[in-house]
């Protein structure tokens, strides 16, 4: 900023002086108004200008200005000239008194006194001395820049150099204070006996004091020996030199190091590394973490962003976590590893590339510092490329996906999946008459999958898996995969081709929509499934016969749907009616018995000779399909009517409740024809969001948990059996600021016009010395209920959790509170709980973070500069004691 302000300031000085040098013949004496006190009640109007003397707007001198100068003063303009025949004019002086202002091309200089001294060829600006003290400190402003103030400005027209004394100016988020400041080179500003701070006021609470400070391009600040001052007193914190950025933007430099105590690392130094701002589109960062117990971690990441083209981020992490000594019997050593990559790119040929990769080992998941990563039981990674041809209605998609389930200790992947589709085509379309056959359309969808599943073999089958093999080794090595899983084949190849032939008809008279469909599906697989008799544990033993296998399906269906409306003229208060919408739908679907085509076979199930069916290719139904599926959606809406200030009626429609019921019956299944019904609902009322669902079964269960053919009605006399249920309720509460009179006195109030609230710097207390108990507060509350009844010999599972997802409150003008917690009603214990307090200390800020309950507990206190770039360095973090409560 100073690089732009100083040249403009000097130009105003020289312009004002050149404009004031009028010809002697036009000079006329002006009354010395300084002999009498000026009338300060008069408005600040120009008392002298170039037009008063008939001088052109640009002075008749070499290098005339390109624009006029406007100058005014509240008091007077004095021009002192030497005798006309004198060759030396040492006493020539031009002075403007009393709120003097000079404006030139958007640059404005204001001071108590503006003077031009011909003998020294200097322009000066200073305050005006009066009985009440100095008034009108010189201030320079320019359009688009912030102003700065000094005690005196001096500029030499001959040397074209100047200086400012007693300067206070703004450098982005901070302030530069100096006794003397001058331009010492192109785009360079030098300051002597200077200090940098982010505090407002003439006496800052802290400052970085240096004998010399140089500002280059208004973006970088260099200092000589620099020392930290607190309350104007020097401290032992001293550096031989200093450098920090003074402008927005990325800058290369070291990262902020933190230290704390961790159970897996001991006394830990974290975030030791460097950040590189490589270009406008690319940056990189390398950081490390090391502890006294011999554990370490190295992290690296890079980000790239090209607007309207591509953007992404790549991160790698590797470490070694040790517990105990090598000679200890319980010695453990893990090597956590993680790979994170996101990418989005758009090409000109209607194609896109996107990726989201999140791979990590189980040890890395347990050692994550983020709570959400610690409690997460799974990760999903994907990479996809798609292209479309809008002119012909075709599209192509190639994608890969990896899913890690830490709870089940298994990984499934699709490497890759290729999808091809052709939008619907109307082969019989001829004109605008839209005959019934012209509405028939055909489309195509093809998909090829290469599936991979890694899970350690079940020890109950007599197989001892090799637990030292990880997922990556199993993916790359066939022998390692077999040792870990007990399976011979790593990949499962399959392809599906689907050709639906459909038509849509509407019967307006009955508000009925009919959609008949005939679908042909062909499935390809890389192996044929085969089952043999059950083993000693009562399980069917399956195997695969390698080789190309195919199967075909044909299904016919027809779907009908309609809408029914009912309006109830209920008017109570603002309620102006209730509307009920019912959307019933039904689908009749038929598929033949594929046993006749050899795609479905039978195997003996038990010693009694009972058999079971299985399909040679996944996806083929094992029974004849003659299914009637139905669904009923109910929607209840209310309308409210309120009159505004003009008397006009404003009506608003709100959805109060949405309730859906679904079920079905398969006439071709002799064992279990009744499909499991389900119910879902959601509602928004009085600010609450309510959601819920439940599943039912019409069949009973045995002691082993199997589903026999006996219905639940025959076994218990009740129609349906509840299999699952869940419900949730949530609401966000927020309270805005109250009226200024809603206050109560407190002790230790700060000075007037103080800006309060570290979370909201623009917030001002309505009455100084009082607490606004209607201060901003927000909270998000929720309740979750889930129930799964006992199946067979198992126990039922019920979970009831009350959650305070997030609460933030401005307790006082200086104290802010944040927190989150939850309570498990069934387990009678609190879930992950976090508490944070924030104290505004004017230029400083104190934070207290406490995690008393959760997988990782900890406590930490930090005190540092509140704003500006120095907040990353001038900060004291108390060693955080972090303890992991989950097993390694």
Coordinates of C-alpha atoms in Angstrom, one line a residue, residues 24 95 211 227 398 491 504 658 697 703 735 751 779:
X24 CA 3.7 38.7 -9.4
X95 CA 0.7 28.8 3.1
X211 CA 15.5 0.0 14.5
X227 CA 12.3 -7.6 19.8
X398 CA -15.6 -45.9 -16.7
X491 CA -11.5 -61.4 -9.3
X504 CA -46.3 -44.4 -21.3
X658 CA -45.6 -37.5 4.5
X697 CA -42.1 -59.6 8.1
X703 CA -34.6 -70.8 17.6
X735 CA -31.5 -16.4 19.0
X751 CA -14.1 1.5 27.5
X779 CA -27.8 -24.9 19.1

